[in-house]
Coordinates of C-alpha atoms and ligand atoms in Angstrom, one line a residue:
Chain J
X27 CA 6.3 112.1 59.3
X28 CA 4.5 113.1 55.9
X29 CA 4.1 116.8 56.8
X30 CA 3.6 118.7 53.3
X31 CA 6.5 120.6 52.6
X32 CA 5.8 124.7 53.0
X33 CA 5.6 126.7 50.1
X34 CA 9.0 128.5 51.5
X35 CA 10.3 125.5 51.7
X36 CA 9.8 124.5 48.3
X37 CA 11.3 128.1 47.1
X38 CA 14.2 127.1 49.0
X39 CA 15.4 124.0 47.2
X40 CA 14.2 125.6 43.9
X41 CA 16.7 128.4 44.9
X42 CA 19.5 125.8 45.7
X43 CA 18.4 124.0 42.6
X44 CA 19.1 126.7 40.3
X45 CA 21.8 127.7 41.9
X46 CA 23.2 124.8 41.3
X47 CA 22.6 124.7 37.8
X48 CA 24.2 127.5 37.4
X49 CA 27.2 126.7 38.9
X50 CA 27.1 123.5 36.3
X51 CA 26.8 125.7 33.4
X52 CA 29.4 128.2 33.8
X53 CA 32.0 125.6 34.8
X54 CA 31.1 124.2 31.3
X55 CA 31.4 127.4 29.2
X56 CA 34.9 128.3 31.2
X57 CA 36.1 124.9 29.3
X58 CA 34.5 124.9 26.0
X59 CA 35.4 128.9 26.6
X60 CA 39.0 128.4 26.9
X61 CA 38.9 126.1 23.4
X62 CA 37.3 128.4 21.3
X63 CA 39.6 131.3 22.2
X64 CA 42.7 129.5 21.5
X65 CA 41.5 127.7 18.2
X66 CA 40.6 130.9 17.3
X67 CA 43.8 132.4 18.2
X68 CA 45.5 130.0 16.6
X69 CA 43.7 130.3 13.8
X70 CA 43.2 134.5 13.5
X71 CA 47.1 134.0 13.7
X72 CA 46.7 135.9 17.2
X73 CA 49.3 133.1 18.4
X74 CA 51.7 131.1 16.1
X75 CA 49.7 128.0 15.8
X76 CA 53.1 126.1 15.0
X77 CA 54.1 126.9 18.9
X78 CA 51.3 126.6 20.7
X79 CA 49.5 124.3 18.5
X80 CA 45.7 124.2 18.6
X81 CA 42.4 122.2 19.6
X82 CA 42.4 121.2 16.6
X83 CA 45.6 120.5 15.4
X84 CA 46.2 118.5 18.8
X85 CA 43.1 116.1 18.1
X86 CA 44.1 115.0 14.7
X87 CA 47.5 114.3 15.7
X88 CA 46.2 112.1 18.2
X89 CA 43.8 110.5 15.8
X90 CA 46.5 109.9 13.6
X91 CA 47.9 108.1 16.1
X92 CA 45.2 106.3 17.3
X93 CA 44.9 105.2 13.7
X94 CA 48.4 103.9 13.5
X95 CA 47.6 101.9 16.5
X96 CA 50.7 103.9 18.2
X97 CA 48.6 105.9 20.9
X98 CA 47.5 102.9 22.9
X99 CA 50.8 101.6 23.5
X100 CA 51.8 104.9 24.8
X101 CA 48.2 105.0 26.9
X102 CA 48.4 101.5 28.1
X103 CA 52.1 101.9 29.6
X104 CA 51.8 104.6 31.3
X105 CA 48.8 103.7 32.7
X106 CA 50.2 100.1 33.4
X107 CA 53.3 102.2 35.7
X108 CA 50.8 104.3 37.3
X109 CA 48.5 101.4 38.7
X110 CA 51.5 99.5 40.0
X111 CA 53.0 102.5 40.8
X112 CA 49.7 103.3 42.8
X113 CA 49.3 99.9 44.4
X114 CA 52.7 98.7 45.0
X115 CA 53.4 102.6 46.9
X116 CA 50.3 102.4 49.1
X117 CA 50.8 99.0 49.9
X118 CA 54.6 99.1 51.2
X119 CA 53.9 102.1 52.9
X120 CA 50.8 100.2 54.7
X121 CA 52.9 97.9 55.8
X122 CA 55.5 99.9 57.2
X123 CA 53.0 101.7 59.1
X124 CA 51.8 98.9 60.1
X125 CA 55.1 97.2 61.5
X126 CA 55.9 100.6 63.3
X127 CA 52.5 100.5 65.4
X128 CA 54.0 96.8 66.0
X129 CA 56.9 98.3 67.5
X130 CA 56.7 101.2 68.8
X131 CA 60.5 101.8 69.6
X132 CA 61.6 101.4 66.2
X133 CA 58.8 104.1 65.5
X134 CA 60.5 106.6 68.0
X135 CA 64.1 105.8 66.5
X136 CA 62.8 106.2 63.1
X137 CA 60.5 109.5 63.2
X138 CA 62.8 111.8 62.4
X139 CA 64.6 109.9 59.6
X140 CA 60.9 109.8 58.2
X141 CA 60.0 113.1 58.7
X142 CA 63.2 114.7 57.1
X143 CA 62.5 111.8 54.1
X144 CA 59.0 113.1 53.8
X145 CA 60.3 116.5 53.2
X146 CA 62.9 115.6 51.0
X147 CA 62.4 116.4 47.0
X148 CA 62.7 113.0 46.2
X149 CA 62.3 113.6 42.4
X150 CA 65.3 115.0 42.1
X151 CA 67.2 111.8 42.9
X152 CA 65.5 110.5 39.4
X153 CA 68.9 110.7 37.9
X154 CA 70.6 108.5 40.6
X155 CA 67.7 106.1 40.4
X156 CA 68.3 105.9 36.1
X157 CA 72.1 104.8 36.9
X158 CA 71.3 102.3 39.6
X159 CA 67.9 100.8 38.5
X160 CA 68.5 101.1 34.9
X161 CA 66.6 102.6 32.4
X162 CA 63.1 101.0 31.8
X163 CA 60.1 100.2 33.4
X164 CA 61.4 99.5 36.5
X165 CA 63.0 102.6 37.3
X166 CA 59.9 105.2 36.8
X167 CA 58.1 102.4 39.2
X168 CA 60.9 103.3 42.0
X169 CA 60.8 106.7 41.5
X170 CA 56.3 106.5 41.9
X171 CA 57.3 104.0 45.1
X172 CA 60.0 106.8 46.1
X173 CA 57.7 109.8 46.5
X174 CA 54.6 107.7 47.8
X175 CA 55.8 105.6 50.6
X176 CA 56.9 107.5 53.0
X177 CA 53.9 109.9 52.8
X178 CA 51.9 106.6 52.6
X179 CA 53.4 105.4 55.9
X180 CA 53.8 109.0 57.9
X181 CA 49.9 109.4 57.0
X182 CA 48.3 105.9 58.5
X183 CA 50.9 106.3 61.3
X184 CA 49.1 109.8 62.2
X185 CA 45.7 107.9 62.0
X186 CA 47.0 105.2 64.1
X187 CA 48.4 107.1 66.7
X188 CA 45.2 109.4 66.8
X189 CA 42.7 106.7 67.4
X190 CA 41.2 107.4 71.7
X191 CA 43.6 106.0 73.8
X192 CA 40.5 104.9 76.0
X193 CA 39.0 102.5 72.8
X194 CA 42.7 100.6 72.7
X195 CA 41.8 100.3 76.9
X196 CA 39.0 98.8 76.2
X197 CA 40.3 96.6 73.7
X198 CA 42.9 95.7 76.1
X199 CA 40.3 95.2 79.1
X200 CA 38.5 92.7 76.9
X201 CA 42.1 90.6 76.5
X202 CA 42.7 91.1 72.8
X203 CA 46.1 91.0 71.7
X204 CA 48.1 93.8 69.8
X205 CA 47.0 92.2 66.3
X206 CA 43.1 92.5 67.2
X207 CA 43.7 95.4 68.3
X208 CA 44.9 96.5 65.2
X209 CA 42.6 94.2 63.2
X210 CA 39.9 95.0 65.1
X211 CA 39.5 98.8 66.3
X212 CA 43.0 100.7 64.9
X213 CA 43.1 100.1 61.4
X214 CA 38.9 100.5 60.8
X215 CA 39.2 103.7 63.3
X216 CA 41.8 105.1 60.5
X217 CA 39.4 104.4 57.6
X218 CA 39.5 108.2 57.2
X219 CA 43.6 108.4 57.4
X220 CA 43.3 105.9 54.6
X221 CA 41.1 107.6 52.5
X222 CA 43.1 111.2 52.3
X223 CA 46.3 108.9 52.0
X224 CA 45.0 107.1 49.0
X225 CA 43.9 110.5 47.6
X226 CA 47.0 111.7 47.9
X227 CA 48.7 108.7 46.5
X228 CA 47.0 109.3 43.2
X229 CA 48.5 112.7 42.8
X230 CA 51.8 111.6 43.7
X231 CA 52.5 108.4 41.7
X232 CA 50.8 110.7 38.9
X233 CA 53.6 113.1 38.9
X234 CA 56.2 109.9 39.4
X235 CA 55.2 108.4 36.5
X236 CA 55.3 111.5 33.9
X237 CA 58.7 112.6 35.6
X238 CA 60.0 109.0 35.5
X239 CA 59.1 108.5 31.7
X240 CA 60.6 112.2 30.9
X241 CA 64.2 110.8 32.2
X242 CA 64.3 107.3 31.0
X243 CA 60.8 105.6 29.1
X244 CA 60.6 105.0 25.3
X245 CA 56.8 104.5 25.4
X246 CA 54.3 106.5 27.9
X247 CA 52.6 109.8 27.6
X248 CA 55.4 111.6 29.4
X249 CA 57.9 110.3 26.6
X250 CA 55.8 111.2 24.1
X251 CA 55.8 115.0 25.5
X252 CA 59.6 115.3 26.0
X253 CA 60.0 113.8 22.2
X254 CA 57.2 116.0 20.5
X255 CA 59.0 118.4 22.3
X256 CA 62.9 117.2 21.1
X257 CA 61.3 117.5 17.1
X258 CA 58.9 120.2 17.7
X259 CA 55.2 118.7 17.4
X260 CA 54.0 120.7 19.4
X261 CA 50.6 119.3 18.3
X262 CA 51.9 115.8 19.8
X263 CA 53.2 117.9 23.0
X264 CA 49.6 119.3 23.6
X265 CA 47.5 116.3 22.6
X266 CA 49.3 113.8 24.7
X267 CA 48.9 116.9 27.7
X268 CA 44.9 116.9 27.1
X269 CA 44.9 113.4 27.3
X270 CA 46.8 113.6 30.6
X271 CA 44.0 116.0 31.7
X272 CA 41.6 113.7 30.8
X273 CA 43.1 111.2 32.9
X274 CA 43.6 113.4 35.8
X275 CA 40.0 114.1 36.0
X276 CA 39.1 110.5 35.6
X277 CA 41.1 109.7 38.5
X278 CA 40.2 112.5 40.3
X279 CA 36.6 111.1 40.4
X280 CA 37.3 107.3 40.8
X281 CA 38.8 108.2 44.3
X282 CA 36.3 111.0 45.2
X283 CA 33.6 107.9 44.1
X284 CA 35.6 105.6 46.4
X285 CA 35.6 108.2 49.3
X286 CA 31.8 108.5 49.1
X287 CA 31.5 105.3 49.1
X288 CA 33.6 104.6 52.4
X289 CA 32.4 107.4 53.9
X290 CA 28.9 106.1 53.3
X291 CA 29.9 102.7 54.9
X292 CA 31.0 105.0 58.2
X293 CA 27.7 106.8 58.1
X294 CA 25.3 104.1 57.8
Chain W
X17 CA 30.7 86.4 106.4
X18 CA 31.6 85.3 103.2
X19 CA 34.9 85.3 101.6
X20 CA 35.5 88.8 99.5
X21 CA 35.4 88.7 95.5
X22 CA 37.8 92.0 95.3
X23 CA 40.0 92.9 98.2
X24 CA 42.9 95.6 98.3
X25 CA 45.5 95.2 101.1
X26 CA 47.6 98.1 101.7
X27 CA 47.9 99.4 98.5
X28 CA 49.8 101.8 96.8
X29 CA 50.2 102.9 93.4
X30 CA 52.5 106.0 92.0
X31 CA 52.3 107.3 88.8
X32 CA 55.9 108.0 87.2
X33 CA 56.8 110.2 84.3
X34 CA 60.1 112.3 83.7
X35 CA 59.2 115.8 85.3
X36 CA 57.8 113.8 88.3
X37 CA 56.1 110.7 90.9
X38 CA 52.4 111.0 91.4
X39 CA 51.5 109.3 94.4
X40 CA 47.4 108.0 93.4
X41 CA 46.7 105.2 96.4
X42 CA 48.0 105.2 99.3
X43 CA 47.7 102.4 101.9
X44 CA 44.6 101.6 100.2
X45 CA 42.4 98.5 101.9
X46 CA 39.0 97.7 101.6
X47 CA 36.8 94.5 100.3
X48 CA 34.1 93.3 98.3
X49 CA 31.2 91.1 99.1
X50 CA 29.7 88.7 96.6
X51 CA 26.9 90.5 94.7
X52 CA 27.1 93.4 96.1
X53 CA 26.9 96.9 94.4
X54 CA 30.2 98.8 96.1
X55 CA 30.1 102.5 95.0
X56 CA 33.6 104.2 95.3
X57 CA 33.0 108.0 95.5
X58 CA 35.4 110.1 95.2
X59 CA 36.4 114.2 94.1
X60 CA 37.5 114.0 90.9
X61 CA 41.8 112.9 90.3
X62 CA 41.9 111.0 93.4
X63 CA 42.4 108.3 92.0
X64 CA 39.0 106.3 91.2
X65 CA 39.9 105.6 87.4
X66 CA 43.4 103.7 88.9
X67 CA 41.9 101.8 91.4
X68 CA 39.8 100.1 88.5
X69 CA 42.7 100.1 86.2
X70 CA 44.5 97.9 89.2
X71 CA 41.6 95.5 89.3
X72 CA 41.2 94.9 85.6
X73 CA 45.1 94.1 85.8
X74 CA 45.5 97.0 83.0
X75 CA 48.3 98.1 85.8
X76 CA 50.0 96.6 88.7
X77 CA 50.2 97.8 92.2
X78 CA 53.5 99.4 93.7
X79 CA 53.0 98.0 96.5
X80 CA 50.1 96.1 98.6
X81 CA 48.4 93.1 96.9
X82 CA 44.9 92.3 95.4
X83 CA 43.3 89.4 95.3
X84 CA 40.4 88.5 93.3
X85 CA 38.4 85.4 94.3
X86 CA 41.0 84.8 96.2
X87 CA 44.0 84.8 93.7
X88 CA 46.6 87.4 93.7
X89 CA 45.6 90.0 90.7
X90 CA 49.3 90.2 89.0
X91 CA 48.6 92.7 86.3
X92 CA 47.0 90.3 83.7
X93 CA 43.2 90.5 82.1
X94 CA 41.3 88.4 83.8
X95 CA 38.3 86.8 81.8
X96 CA 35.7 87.0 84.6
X97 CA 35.8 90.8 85.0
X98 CA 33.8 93.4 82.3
X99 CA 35.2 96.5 82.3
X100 CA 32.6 99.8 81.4
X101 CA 33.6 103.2 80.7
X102 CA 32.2 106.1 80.7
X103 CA 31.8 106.6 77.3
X104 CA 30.5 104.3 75.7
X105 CA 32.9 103.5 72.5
X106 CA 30.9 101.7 70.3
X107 CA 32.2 101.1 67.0
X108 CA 30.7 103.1 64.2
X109 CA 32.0 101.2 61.6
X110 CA 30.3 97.8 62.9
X111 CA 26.6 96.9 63.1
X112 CA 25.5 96.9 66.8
X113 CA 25.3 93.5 67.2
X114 CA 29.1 93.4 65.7
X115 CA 29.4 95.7 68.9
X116 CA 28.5 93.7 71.3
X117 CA 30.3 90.6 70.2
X118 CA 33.7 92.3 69.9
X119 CA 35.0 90.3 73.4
X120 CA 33.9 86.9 72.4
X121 CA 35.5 87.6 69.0
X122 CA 38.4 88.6 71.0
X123 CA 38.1 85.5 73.0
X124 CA 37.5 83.5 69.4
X125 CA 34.5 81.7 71.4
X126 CA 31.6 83.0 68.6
X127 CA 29.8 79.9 69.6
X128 CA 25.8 80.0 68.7
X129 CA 25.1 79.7 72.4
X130 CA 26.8 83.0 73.2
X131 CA 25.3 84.6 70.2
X132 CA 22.0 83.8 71.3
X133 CA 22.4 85.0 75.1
X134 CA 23.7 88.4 73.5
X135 CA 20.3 88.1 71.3
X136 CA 18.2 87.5 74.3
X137 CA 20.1 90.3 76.0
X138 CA 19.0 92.5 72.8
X139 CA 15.3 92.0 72.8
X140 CA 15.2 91.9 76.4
X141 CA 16.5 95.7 77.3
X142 CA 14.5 97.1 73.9
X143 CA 17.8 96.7 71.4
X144 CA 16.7 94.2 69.2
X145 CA 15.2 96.4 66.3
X146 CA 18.6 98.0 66.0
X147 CA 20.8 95.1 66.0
X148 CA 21.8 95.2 62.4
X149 CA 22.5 98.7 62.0
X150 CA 25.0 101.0 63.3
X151 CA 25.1 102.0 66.8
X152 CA 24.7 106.1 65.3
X153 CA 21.3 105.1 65.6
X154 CA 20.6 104.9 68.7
X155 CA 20.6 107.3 71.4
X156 CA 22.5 108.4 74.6
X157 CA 21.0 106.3 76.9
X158 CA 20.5 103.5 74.2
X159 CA 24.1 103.3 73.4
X160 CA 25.2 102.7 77.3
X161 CA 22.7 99.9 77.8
X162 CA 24.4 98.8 74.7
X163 CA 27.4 99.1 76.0
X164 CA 26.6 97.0 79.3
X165 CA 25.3 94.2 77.0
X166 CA 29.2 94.2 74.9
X167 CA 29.8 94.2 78.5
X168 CA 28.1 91.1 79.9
X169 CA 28.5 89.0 76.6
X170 CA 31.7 87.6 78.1
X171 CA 29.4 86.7 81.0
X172 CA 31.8 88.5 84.1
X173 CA 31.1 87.8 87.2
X174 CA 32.5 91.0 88.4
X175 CA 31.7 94.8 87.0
X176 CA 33.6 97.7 86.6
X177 CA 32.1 100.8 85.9
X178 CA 33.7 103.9 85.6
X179 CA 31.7 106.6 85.9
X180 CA 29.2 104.9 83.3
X181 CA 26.5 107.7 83.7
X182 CA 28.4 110.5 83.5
X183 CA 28.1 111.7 79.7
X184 CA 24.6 111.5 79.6
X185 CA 22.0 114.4 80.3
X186 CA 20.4 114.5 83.9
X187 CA 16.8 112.9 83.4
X188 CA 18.4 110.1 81.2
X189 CA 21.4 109.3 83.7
X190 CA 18.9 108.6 85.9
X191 CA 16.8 106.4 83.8
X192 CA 19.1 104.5 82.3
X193 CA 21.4 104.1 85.6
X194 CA 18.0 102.5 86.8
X195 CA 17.9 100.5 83.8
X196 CA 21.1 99.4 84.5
X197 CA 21.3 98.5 88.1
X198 CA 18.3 96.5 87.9
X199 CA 19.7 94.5 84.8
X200 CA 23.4 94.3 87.2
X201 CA 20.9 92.9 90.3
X202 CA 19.0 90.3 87.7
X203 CA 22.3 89.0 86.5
X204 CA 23.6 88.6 90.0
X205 CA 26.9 90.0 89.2
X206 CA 29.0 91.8 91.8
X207 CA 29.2 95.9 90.9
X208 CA 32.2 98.2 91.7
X209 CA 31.1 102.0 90.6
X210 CA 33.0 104.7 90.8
X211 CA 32.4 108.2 90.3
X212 CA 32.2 111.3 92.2
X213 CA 27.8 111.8 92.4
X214 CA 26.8 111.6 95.9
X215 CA 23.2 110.9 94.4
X216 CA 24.4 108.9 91.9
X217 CA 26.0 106.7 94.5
X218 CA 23.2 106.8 96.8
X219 CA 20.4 105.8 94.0
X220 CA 22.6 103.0 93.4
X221 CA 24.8 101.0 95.8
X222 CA 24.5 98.5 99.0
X223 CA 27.7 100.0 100.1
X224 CA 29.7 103.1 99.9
X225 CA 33.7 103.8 100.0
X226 CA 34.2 107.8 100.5
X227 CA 37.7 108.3 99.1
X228 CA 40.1 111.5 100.4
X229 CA 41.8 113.3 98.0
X230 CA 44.5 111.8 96.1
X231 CA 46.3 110.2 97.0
X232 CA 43.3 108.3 98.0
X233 CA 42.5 106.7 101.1
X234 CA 39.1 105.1 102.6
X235 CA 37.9 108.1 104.3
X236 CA 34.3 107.0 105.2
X237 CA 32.8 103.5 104.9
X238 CA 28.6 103.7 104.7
X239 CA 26.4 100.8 104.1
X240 CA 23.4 102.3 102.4
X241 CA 20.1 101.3 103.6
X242 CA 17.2 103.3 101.8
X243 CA 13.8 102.0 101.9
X244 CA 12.3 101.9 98.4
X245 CA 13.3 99.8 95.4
X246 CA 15.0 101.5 92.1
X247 CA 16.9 105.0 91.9
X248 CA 13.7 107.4 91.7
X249 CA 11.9 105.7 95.2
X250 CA 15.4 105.8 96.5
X251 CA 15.2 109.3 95.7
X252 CA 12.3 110.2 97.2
X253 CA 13.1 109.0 100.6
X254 CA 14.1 111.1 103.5
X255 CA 16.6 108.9 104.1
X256 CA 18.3 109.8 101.3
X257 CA 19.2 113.4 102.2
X258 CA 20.1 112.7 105.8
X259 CA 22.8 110.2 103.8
X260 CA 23.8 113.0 101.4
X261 CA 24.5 115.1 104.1
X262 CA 26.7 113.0 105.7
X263 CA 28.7 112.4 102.7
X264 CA 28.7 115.9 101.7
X265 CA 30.4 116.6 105.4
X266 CA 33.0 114.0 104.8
X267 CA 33.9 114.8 101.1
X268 CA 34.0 118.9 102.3
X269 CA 36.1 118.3 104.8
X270 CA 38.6 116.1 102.5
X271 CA 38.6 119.3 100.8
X272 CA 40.5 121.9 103.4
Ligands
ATP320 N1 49.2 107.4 83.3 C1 49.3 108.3 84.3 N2 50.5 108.9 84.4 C2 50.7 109.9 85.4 N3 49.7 110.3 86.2 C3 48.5 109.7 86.1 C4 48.2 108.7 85.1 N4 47.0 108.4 85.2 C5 46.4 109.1 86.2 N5 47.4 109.9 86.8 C6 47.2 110.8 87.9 O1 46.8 110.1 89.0 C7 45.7 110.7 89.7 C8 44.5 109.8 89.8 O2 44.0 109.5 88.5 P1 42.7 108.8 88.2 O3 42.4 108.8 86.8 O4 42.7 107.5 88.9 O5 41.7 109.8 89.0 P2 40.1 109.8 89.0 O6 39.6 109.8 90.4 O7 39.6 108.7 88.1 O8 39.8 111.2 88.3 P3 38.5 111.6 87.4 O9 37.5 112.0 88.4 O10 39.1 112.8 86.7 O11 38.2 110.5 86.5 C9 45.4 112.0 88.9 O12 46.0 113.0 89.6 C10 46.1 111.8 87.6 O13 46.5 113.0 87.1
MG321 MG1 38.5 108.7 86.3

C-alpha cells in the first residue's frame, strides 16, 4: 500500500500545514500582544500603573517573593488543597455513583434531591461551612468536595445508565453478577462519562480552592490576592493572578494529555 | 424418539407496564430434538426475542412450564445454554481474545485448558492474527464469528441465536451464516434461531416453527428437507422455493 502520494495531495497537507502554523503564531502574538500594550500603558502613563500594576511590576514582586522563599509556601498550599480537593471530590462522588447503580431504588428516591443539589450555588454556603468546619485547611477542602461531588456522581450516573441495555443482557445471559457487571462492562463502557467528569472536576475544585482561601486561608494564592488587595499591591494581586493562569493552562493540558491518552486506549 | 432438550408446554407470557398488559405467548408448546437446528420464524414483535429470553431464564413464564433436559427452567441462567444476539457487542476496550473469554471470567474458570480451546477456536475460523488487538479491527462478518466463539467458550450444549445475521449486509449474512452453521453442526450443539427471514431459515434449519402474530402461537410446523449441503446449494434447489412459498402463504395469512 506504498502508492506515491499525488502532487495535489502533497499541496493539500502543505495547505493544512501552513495553515496551521499560522494559527500557532497569531495565538502567540495575541499574548505577547496583550503584554506589550499594557506595559506600555502603564508605562506611557495611559493607565495608573499603581492600579492596574504592570508586566513588569507584577514579575518582580513575585521574584521578590520567590527570593524570600515566601511564594512557594503560598504555591505549594494551594496546590496541596487543589490535588486533594481534586482526588478526594472525584473519588466520593465515584463512589456514590457507584452505590446508586447498586441500588437502584435509592437512585429513584434520591434523583431529585441530586438534581436540585447539582443546581444549587453551592459556593455561597462558604460562609456556613467557615463557622461549622472552622477556618483552615479543612474548610476550603469541603467547599472543593461541596461543588465537585454531586456533579461527580450525577455525571458517571448518566454514563451508567446510558451503557445498551442489550450488553448488561448479555452480561446477565453469561451469569455474571451485578459487581462484574459493573467491573466488567459498565464502568469501562463509561470510560468517556469519566473523562468529561474528571475534566470538569479540575475546573471546579479550581474555583473551590481560590473561593475557599478568599474566605478563610492565611497561605494560598487566593489569600495572597484578597490581601494584596486589603493593602493595595496591586503588583502582588496581578502576579499571584498570572501565576493562576499559568496554572490553569497547565492543568488544562494535563487532562486534555490524559483524555488523549484514554481515548487512544478506546481506539486501539 | 429421543427425549426433547428444550420443550414449552402451554405457555404464556404477558408483558406488564403501567399504561398496559401485553400478551407475547400464548398457549405456546413445542419441542426440541437433540442437535437439531430449530428455526423459529416469525413477523417481527411476535414475540421471538421473549421466547429466547424464557429459555435463557432472563424471564419467567406466566404460565405453562419449560423444561430443559428435562428440569423445570425456573428463571435462573443456566450454564449449559450460550446466548447470541444480534449484534454482536464485543468490547472495544478489551483485546479480542479478552472478548471471548469474558464468560469464563464470569464463571472464574480461566483454566489453561479453556484458554487453549478458545485458541484452537481462534486459528481454526481465521481469528487468530487478531487475537491481541481490539475487536475495531475486524469486520462485520468477522466480529459475529467472534461472537459465536465468546459464545461457545463456556462450551453450551444448547444455542440461542437471535436474529444473529441480521445486521450484516446481504452477501456477508449469507457467508458467514454458512460459516456459522457448519461450525454449530461440527460442535454438535443443538441450535434454536429465530428471526423473521424465510430464506434465512430455510438455508439453515432441520426444522421450522412458523409463529402467528403476537401473541404468538405455533402456526405451522415444517421439517425442512433440501437436498444439498451448506446455505448457497440449499439455495439453489428447487426445493427451496416450493418451501418459501408455503411459508410465505402461512406468514401472509397470519397477516389479515
Ligand atoms: N420488557 C417489555 N415490556 C413490555 N413489552 C415488551 C417487553 N419486551 C417486549 N415487549 C413486547 O412484546 C412483544 C414481543 O416482543 P419480542 O421482543 O419478543 O418480539 P420479537 O418477535 O423478538 O420482535 P422483533 O422482530 O422486533 O425482534 C412486542 O410487542 C414487544 O413490544
Ligand atoms: Mg427480537
Amino acid at each position: 500500500m506504498n502508492i506515491e502520494p499525488s502532487a495535489e495531495h502533497l499541496a493539500f497537507v502543505q495547505g493544512l500545514k501552513s495553515r496551521k502554523r499560522m494559527v500557532s503564531l497569531l495565538r502567540g502574538s495575541i499574548l505577547i500582544g496583550f503584554f506589550l500594550l499594557w506595559e506600555a500603558a502603564a508605562r506611557f502613563g495611559w493607565i495608573d500603573a499603581f492600579i492596574f500594576s504592570s508586566p513588569s511590576r507584577a514579575v518582580s514582586s513575585l521574584w521578590r517573593m520567590i527570593l524570600e522563599g515566601s511564594l512557594w509556601n503560598h504555591l505549594g498550599t494551594t496546590l496541596l488543597e487543589t490535588l486533594i480537593g481534586f482526588i478526594l471530590g472525584t473519588l466520593i462522588g465515584l463512589v456514590a455513583a457507584i452505590l446508586l447503580w447498586f441500588f437502584p431504588t435509592a437512585e429513584r428516591v434520591l434523583d431529585p434531591y441530586l438534581v436540585i443539589l447539582n443546581s444549587l450555588p453551592k459556593i455561597a454556603l462558604g460562609p456556613v461551612i467557615i463557622v461549622w468546619v472552622g477556618s483552615g485547611m479543612s474548610s476550603i477542602i469541603t467547599v472543593t468536595l461541596l461543588i465537585s461531588v454531586v456533579s461527580t456522581t450525577m455525571g458517571m450516573l448518566t454514563g451508567f445508565r446510558e451503557v445498551d441495555g442489550e450488553k448488561l443482557t448479555l452480561m446477565q445471559s453469561l451469569g455474571a453478577s451485578r459487581l462484574q457487571t459493573l467491573t466488567m462492562c459498565v464502568f469501562p463502557a463509561s470510560t468517556l462519562s469519566l473523562i468529561s467528569v474528571l475534566k470538569i472536576n479540575v475546573g471546579m475544585v479550581w474555583v473551590g480552592v481560590i473561593v475557599g482561601e478568599f474566605l478563610v486561608s492565611r497561605a494560598g494564592l487566593g489569600y495572597l490576592i484578597v490581601y494584596g488587595g486589603q493593602v493595595f499591591r496591586m503588583d502582588l494581586v496581578m502576579g499571584s493572578v498570572l501565576i493562576l493562569c499559568l496554572l490553569a493552562a497547565l492543568m488544562y493540558y494535563m487532562v486534555a494529555g490524559l483524555e488523549s491518552l484514554l481515548k487512544r486506549r478506546l481506539a486501539e | 424418539m429421543a427425549a426433547p432438550v428444550v420443550s414449552f408446554d402451554k405457555v404464556y407470557l404477558r408483558y406488564h407496564s403501567a399504561a398496559e398488559e401485553t400478551l407475547a405467548l400464548e398457549n405456546l408448546s413445542f419441542r426440541v430434538n437433540p442437535g437439531e437446528f430449530l428455526v423459529i420464524l416469525g413477523p417481527s414483535g411476535c414475540g421471538k426475542s421473549t421466547i429466547l429470553s424464557l429459555i435463557a431464564g432472563l424471564i419467567s413464564t406466566s404460565e405453562g412450564i419449560i423444561r430443559i433436559n428435562g428440569t423445570e427452567q425456573a428463571g435462573t441462567v443456566r450454564p449449559e445454554i450460550g446466548y447470541m444476539f444480534q449484534h454482536d457487542h464485543l468490547f472495544p476496550w478489551a483485546s479480542l481474545r479478552e472478548n471471548l473469554l469474558l464468560g469464563l471470567k464470569v464463571r472464574g474458570d480461566l483454566s489453561p485448558h479453556k484458554q487453549s480451546r478458545v485458541n484452537d477456536m481462534l486459528s481454526q475460523y481465521g481469528l487468530l492474527e487478531f487475537a491481541d488487538r481490539s475487536p475495531r479491527a475486524l469486520s462485520g462478518g468477522m466480529r459475529q464469528r467472534a461472537a459465536l466463539i465468546r459464545t461457545l467458550a463456556t462450551e453450551p450444549d444448547i444455542l440461542l441465536l437471535d436474529e444473529p445475521f441480521s445486521a450484516l449486509d446481504y452477501q456477508t449474512r449469507i457467508l458467514v451464516s454458512e460459516d456459522i452453521a457448519s461450525i454449530i453442526k461440527q460442535e454438535g450443539k443443538t441450535a434454536i434461531m429465530v428471526t423473521h427471514d424465510i430464506s434465512e431459515a430455510l438455508s439453515l434449519a432441520d426444522r421450522i416453527l412458523v409463529l402467528s402474530p403476537r401473541p404468538a402461537r405455533v402456526s405451522l410446523e415444517l421439517p425442512v428437507d433440501i437436498p444439498g449441503k451448506g446455505v448457497i446449494l440449499r439455495r439453489a434447489s428447487p426445493k427451496f422455493s416450493e418451501y418459501f412459498n408455503l411459508i410465505w402463504k402461512e406468514l401472509d395469512s397470519g397477516e389479515h
